[in-house]
Short mmCIF file of C-alpha atoms in Angstrom, two decimals:
data_model
loop_
_atom_site.label_atom_id
_atom_site.label_comp_id
_atom_site.label_asym_id
_atom_site.label_seq_id
_atom_site.Cartn_x
_atom_site.Cartn_y
_atom_site.Cartn_z
CA UNK Q 1 7.32 -13.19 15.48
CA UNK Q 2 7.70 -10.81 12.94
CA UNK Q 3 10.82 -10.51 11.17
CA UNK Q 4 12.01 -14.05 11.94
CA UNK Q 5 10.04 -16.25 8.99
CA UNK Q 6 12.07 -18.17 7.11
CA UNK Q 7 12.44 -19.20 3.63
CA UNK Q 8 13.37 -22.49 2.53
CA UNK Q 9 14.59 -22.87 -1.16
CA UNK Q 10 13.35 -22.62 -4.44
CA UNK Q 11 11.10 -26.28 -3.26
CA UNK Q 12 9.86 -27.86 -0.63
CA UNK Q 13 9.52 -31.07 0.11
CA UNK Q 14 9.85 -31.56 -4.15
CA UNK Q 15 7.43 -29.55 -4.89
CA UNK Q 16 7.22 -25.21 -5.72
CA UNK Q 17 7.59 -23.10 -3.28
CA UNK Q 18 4.81 -20.22 -3.42
CA UNK Q 19 3.84 -17.46 -2.09
CA UNK Q 20 0.17 -15.78 -3.05
CA UNK Q 21 -0.68 -12.07 -3.58
CA UNK Q 22 -4.34 -12.01 -2.87
CA UNK Q 23 -5.55 -9.12 -4.30
CA UNK Q 24 -2.75 -6.20 -5.22
CA UNK Q 25 -3.55 -3.21 -6.49
CA UNK Q 26 -7.27 -3.90 -7.24
CA UNK Q 27 -11.04 -3.53 -7.02
CA UNK Q 28 -14.07 -4.12 -7.61
CA UNK Q 29 -13.64 -2.95 -11.36
CA UNK Q 30 -11.66 -6.28 -11.71
CA UNK Q 31 -14.29 -8.74 -10.67
CA UNK Q 32 -16.13 -10.67 -7.86
CA UNK Q 33 -13.60 -12.87 -7.45
CA UNK Q 34 -10.75 -9.91 -5.57
CA UNK Q 35 -10.63 -9.96 -2.00
CA UNK Q 36 -11.80 -6.76 -0.21
CA UNK Q 37 -12.84 -6.50 2.93
CA UNK Q 38 -10.06 -8.37 5.54
CA UNK Q 39 -12.60 -11.43 5.93
CA UNK Q 40 -13.43 -12.08 2.57
CA UNK Q 41 -8.72 -11.95 1.21
CA UNK Q 42 -8.58 -14.26 4.76
CA UNK Q 43 -10.74 -16.16 2.96
CA UNK Q 44 -9.14 -16.25 -0.16
CA UNK Q 45 -5.63 -17.09 2.10
CA UNK Q 46 -7.24 -19.88 3.72
CA UNK Q 47 -7.88 -21.43 -0.01
CA UNK Q 48 -4.93 -20.28 -1.46
CA UNK Q 49 -3.14 -21.83 1.35
CA UNK Q 50 -5.10 -24.91 1.21
CA UNK Q 51 -3.95 -25.79 -2.28
CA UNK Q 52 -0.56 -24.79 -0.99
CA UNK Q 53 0.93 -21.98 -1.02
CA UNK Q 54 2.87 -21.44 2.09
CA UNK Q 55 2.93 -17.49 2.46
CA UNK Q 56 0.51 -14.87 1.87
CA UNK Q 57 1.17 -10.87 0.30
CA UNK Q 58 -1.94 -8.79 0.56
CA UNK Q 59 -2.84 -4.84 -0.04
CA UNK Q 60 -4.99 -3.93 3.01
CA UNK Q 61 -7.64 -1.38 1.65
CA UNK Q 62 -9.81 1.20 3.32
CA UNK Q 63 -13.74 0.96 2.45
CA UNK Q 64 -12.77 2.20 -0.28
CA UNK Q 65 -11.16 -0.07 -1.48
CA UNK Q 66 -7.59 1.86 -1.90
CA UNK Q 67 -4.35 0.81 -0.81
CA UNK Q 68 -3.79 1.86 2.90
CA UNK Q 69 -1.10 1.02 5.12
CA UNK Q 70 -3.32 2.69 8.05
CA UNK Q 71 -2.88 0.62 10.61
CA UNK Q 72 -6.88 0.76 11.48
CA UNK Q 73 -6.84 -1.77 7.66
CA UNK Q 74 -3.07 -3.13 8.66
CA UNK Q 75 -3.84 -4.34 12.19
CA UNK Q 76 -7.05 -5.22 10.78
CA UNK Q 77 -5.79 -7.83 7.09
CA UNK Q 78 -3.41 -8.84 9.43
CA UNK Q 79 -5.19 -10.02 11.96
CA UNK Q 80 -8.75 -11.71 10.10
CA UNK Q 81 -5.92 -13.37 7.66
CA UNK Q 82 -3.84 -14.70 10.65
CA UNK Q 83 -7.09 -16.43 12.34
CA UNK Q 84 -7.15 -18.38 8.87
CA UNK Q 85 -3.86 -18.70 8.21
CA UNK Q 86 -0.52 -20.20 10.43
CA UNK Q 87 1.97 -19.25 7.18
CA UNK Q 88 3.55 -15.72 6.90
CA UNK Q 89 1.29 -13.30 6.71
CA UNK Q 90 3.02 -10.17 4.22
CA UNK Q 91 1.25 -6.57 3.12
CA UNK Q 92 2.28 -3.76 0.98
CA UNK Q 93 3.35 -0.14 1.31
CA UNK Q 94 3.85 0.86 -2.18
CA UNK Q 95 4.00 4.71 -1.87
CA UNK Q 96 0.60 4.33 -4.23
CA UNK Q 97 -1.34 3.01 -1.45
CA UNK Q 98 0.03 6.76 0.28
CA UNK Q 99 1.52 8.81 -1.80
CA UNK Q 100 2.97 11.04 0.52
CA UNK Q 101 6.49 9.18 2.49
CA UNK Q 102 6.87 11.58 5.66
CA UNK Q 103 2.89 10.12 6.12
CA UNK Q 104 3.56 6.67 4.85
CA UNK Q 105 6.69 6.46 7.59
CA UNK Q 106 4.00 8.26 10.12
CA UNK Q 107 1.94 5.06 9.42
CA UNK Q 108 4.14 2.10 9.75
CA UNK Q 109 6.29 3.61 13.11
CA UNK Q 110 1.85 4.29 14.00
CA UNK Q 111 1.49 -0.11 13.15
CA UNK Q 112 0.19 -2.06 16.71
CA UNK Q 113 -0.53 -4.82 15.04
CA UNK Q 114 3.00 -5.93 12.77
CA UNK Q 115 2.89 -8.00 9.03
CA UNK Q 116 5.53 -10.74 9.11
CA UNK Q 117 7.43 -9.36 6.24
CA UNK Q 118 6.28 -6.03 4.28
CA UNK Q 119 7.88 -5.30 0.55
CA UNK Q 120 9.81 -1.93 -0.13
CA UNK Q 121 10.12 -0.66 -4.22
CA UNK Q 122 13.51 0.29 -3.64
CA UNK Q 123 13.25 2.71 -6.46
CA UNK Q 124 10.41 4.90 -4.59
CA UNK Q 125 11.33 7.58 -3.05
CA UNK Q 126 11.93 6.68 0.51
CA UNK Q 127 11.90 2.69 0.27
CA UNK Q 128 16.04 3.47 2.47
CA UNK Q 129 13.64 5.20 5.15
CA UNK Q 130 11.19 2.95 4.68
CA UNK Q 131 13.27 -0.66 5.31
CA UNK Q 132 15.28 0.93 7.95
CA UNK Q 133 11.81 1.60 10.36
CA UNK Q 134 9.96 -1.93 9.53
CA UNK Q 135 13.67 -3.80 10.13
CA UNK Q 136 13.73 -1.86 13.65
CA UNK Q 137 10.15 -2.65 14.09
CA UNK Q 138 11.42 -6.37 14.24
CA UNK Q 139 9.58 -6.55 10.29
CA UNK Q 140 10.92 -8.51 7.23
CA UNK Q 141 11.59 -6.21 4.13
CA UNK Q 142 11.15 -7.69 0.79
CA UNK Q 143 13.64 -5.42 -1.36
CA UNK Q 144 11.06 -5.00 -4.54
CA UNK Q 145 13.48 -5.09 -7.58
CA UNK Q 146 11.52 -3.55 -10.79
CA UNK Q 147 12.79 -4.70 -14.10
CA UNK Q 148 13.38 -1.39 -15.77
CA UNK Q 149 14.02 0.93 -13.19
CA UNK Q 150 16.79 1.83 -10.99
CA UNK Q 151 15.98 -0.03 -8.23
CA UNK Q 152 18.37 -2.88 -8.61
CA UNK Q 153 21.23 -0.87 -9.21
CA UNK Q 154 20.04 1.58 -5.54
CA UNK Q 155 19.51 -1.54 -3.65
CA UNK Q 156 23.36 -2.37 -4.64
CA UNK Q 157 24.76 0.41 -2.76
CA UNK Q 158 21.97 0.41 0.12
CA UNK Q 159 23.87 -0.50 3.50
CA UNK Q 160 20.46 -2.32 4.34
CA UNK Q 161 21.20 -4.81 1.47
CA UNK Q 162 22.33 -8.19 3.91
CA UNK Q 163 20.05 -7.19 6.08
CA UNK Q 164 16.68 -7.63 4.23
CA UNK Q 165 14.74 -10.94 4.24
CA UNK Q 166 14.81 -12.03 -0.29
CA UNK Q 167 14.11 -9.99 -2.96
CA UNK Q 168 11.13 -9.68 -4.63
CA UNK Q 169 12.17 -9.64 -8.54
CA UNK Q 170 9.70 -8.89 -10.69
CA UNK Q 171 9.30 -8.72 -14.12
CA UNK Q 172 7.15 -5.85 -15.32
CA UNK Q 173 7.09 -6.27 -19.11
CA UNK Q 174 3.33 -7.61 -19.75
CA UNK Q 175 4.36 -9.28 -23.20
CA UNK Q 176 3.73 -13.09 -23.33
CA UNK Q 177 6.47 -13.39 -26.13
CA UNK Q 178 9.15 -11.28 -23.58
CA UNK Q 179 8.41 -11.23 -19.96
CA UNK Q 180 10.57 -14.55 -20.24
CA UNK Q 181 14.16 -12.57 -21.72
CA UNK Q 182 12.93 -10.02 -19.16
CA UNK Q 183 12.99 -12.00 -16.45
CA UNK Q 184 16.32 -13.45 -17.25
CA UNK Q 185 17.66 -10.11 -17.81
CA UNK Q 186 16.36 -9.07 -14.28
CA UNK Q 187 17.88 -12.05 -12.51
CA UNK Q 188 21.20 -10.89 -14.52
CA UNK Q 189 21.40 -7.65 -13.29
CA UNK Q 190 20.17 -8.68 -9.52
CA UNK Q 191 23.36 -10.87 -10.12
CA UNK Q 192 24.49 -12.59 -6.08
CA UNK Q 193 22.44 -11.29 -4.88
CA UNK Q 194 24.45 -11.34 -2.15
CA UNK Q 195 22.83 -15.33 -1.37
CA UNK Q 196 19.24 -13.79 -0.24
CA UNK Q 197 17.17 -15.72 -1.76
CA UNK Q 198 15.52 -14.52 -4.58
CA UNK Q 199 11.13 -15.02 -5.32
CA UNK Q 200 10.88 -14.08 -8.59
CA UNK Q 201 7.02 -13.74 -10.48
CA UNK Q 202 5.82 -11.06 -13.76
CA UNK Q 203 2.38 -9.85 -13.80
CA UNK Q 204 -0.64 -9.52 -16.29
CA UNK Q 205 0.73 -11.28 -19.78
CA UNK Q 206 3.92 -11.98 -18.50
CA UNK Q 207 2.97 -13.93 -15.29
CA UNK Q 208 3.50 -17.30 -16.89
CA UNK Q 209 6.25 -17.59 -18.89
CA UNK Q 210 7.56 -15.76 -15.87
CA UNK Q 211 6.65 -18.27 -13.39
CA UNK Q 212 8.13 -20.87 -15.38
CA UNK Q 213 11.42 -19.43 -15.28
CA UNK Q 214 10.74 -19.96 -11.68
CA UNK Q 215 10.84 -23.49 -11.30
CA UNK Q 216 12.87 -23.87 -14.35
CA UNK Q 217 15.38 -22.08 -11.77
CA UNK Q 218 14.25 -23.84 -8.86
CA UNK Q 219 13.33 -19.65 -7.43
CA UNK Q 220 10.79 -19.06 -4.88
CA UNK Q 221 7.44 -17.57 -6.85
CA UNK Q 222 4.84 -15.61 -6.07
CA UNK Q 223 0.57 -16.50 -8.01
CA UNK Q 224 -2.72 -14.45 -7.29
CA UNK Q 225 -5.68 -11.93 -8.70
CA UNK Q 226 -2.53 -9.07 -8.40
CA UNK Q 227 -0.14 -10.28 -11.18
CA UNK Q 228 -3.14 -12.48 -13.02
CA UNK Q 229 -6.07 -12.95 -13.60
CA UNK Q 230 -6.05 -15.72 -15.96
CA UNK Q 231 -4.94 -19.68 -15.97
CA UNK Q 232 -2.11 -20.14 -18.89
CA UNK Q 233 -5.41 -21.57 -21.18
CA UNK Q 234 -6.31 -18.25 -21.55
CA UNK Q 235 -9.13 -18.61 -19.25
CA UNK Q 236 -10.26 -16.36 -16.21
CA UNK Q 237 -9.93 -17.29 -13.26
CA UNK Q 238 -12.04 -18.60 -10.51
CA UNK Q 239 -9.85 -17.47 -7.50
CA UNK Q 240 -6.23 -17.28 -5.45
CA UNK Q 241 -6.28 -21.12 -4.71
CA UNK Q 242 -6.89 -21.66 -8.44
CA UNK Q 243 -3.60 -20.22 -9.56
CA UNK Q 244 -1.53 -21.51 -6.63
CA UNK Q 245 -2.85 -25.71 -7.64
CA UNK Q 246 -2.28 -24.44 -11.07
CA UNK Q 247 1.53 -23.24 -10.67
CA UNK Q 248 2.25 -26.87 -8.51
CA UNK Q 249 0.81 -28.17 -11.52
CA UNK Q 250 2.86 -26.60 -13.78
CA UNK Q 251 6.11 -27.65 -11.43
CA UNK Q 252 5.78 -31.73 -10.66
#
């Protein structure tokens, strides 16, 4: 049932717990490996789960390849992914997918197929309202707390903070040299977070340094073509499954 997902600690059966982020806001310009259609997302998710992913985060797309929260796209994407995997499936509610907060809320309220969880970026306008609607619908909420924003401070004051599924701690520093320090600073800012599970991840050049921090700290983490297109050695990743396999290798 949506919203009933239990989140393990950072390791499960001695291995790191990894969410795969299939595509993000990327498009065809980022290469043929980015899954864009519901069917391609489902196949990519299945391969990533076979490689060890325990959860799926996906951005439904319009026919033109833009992120969307429209009921039709969300339903098609979630149904397709669920047809091939049994792990929890989550979607984005990022403001870029629908800049109008009123329209974004209306679209979410109209979802006919509910994901298990959805990410809500706490620094965005209307975040509290979006999270509240999701919780009322029985959808788990990943509280997106980005470094360099007021998201962590706003979340500390939120009456919903005790009701979310987990914290999605996103390090926006793309520098390989400084991302790890930025991760430590973000974790310090978040603090104990009322005992909520914390999923730590980075992006672009900072993705792998932040992943190492997550592994060292025993936190849940994520990897996928949304966050990085390359492997730790700088080679282009073949697909999401190869990225997941590299995280598992890193943690072994």
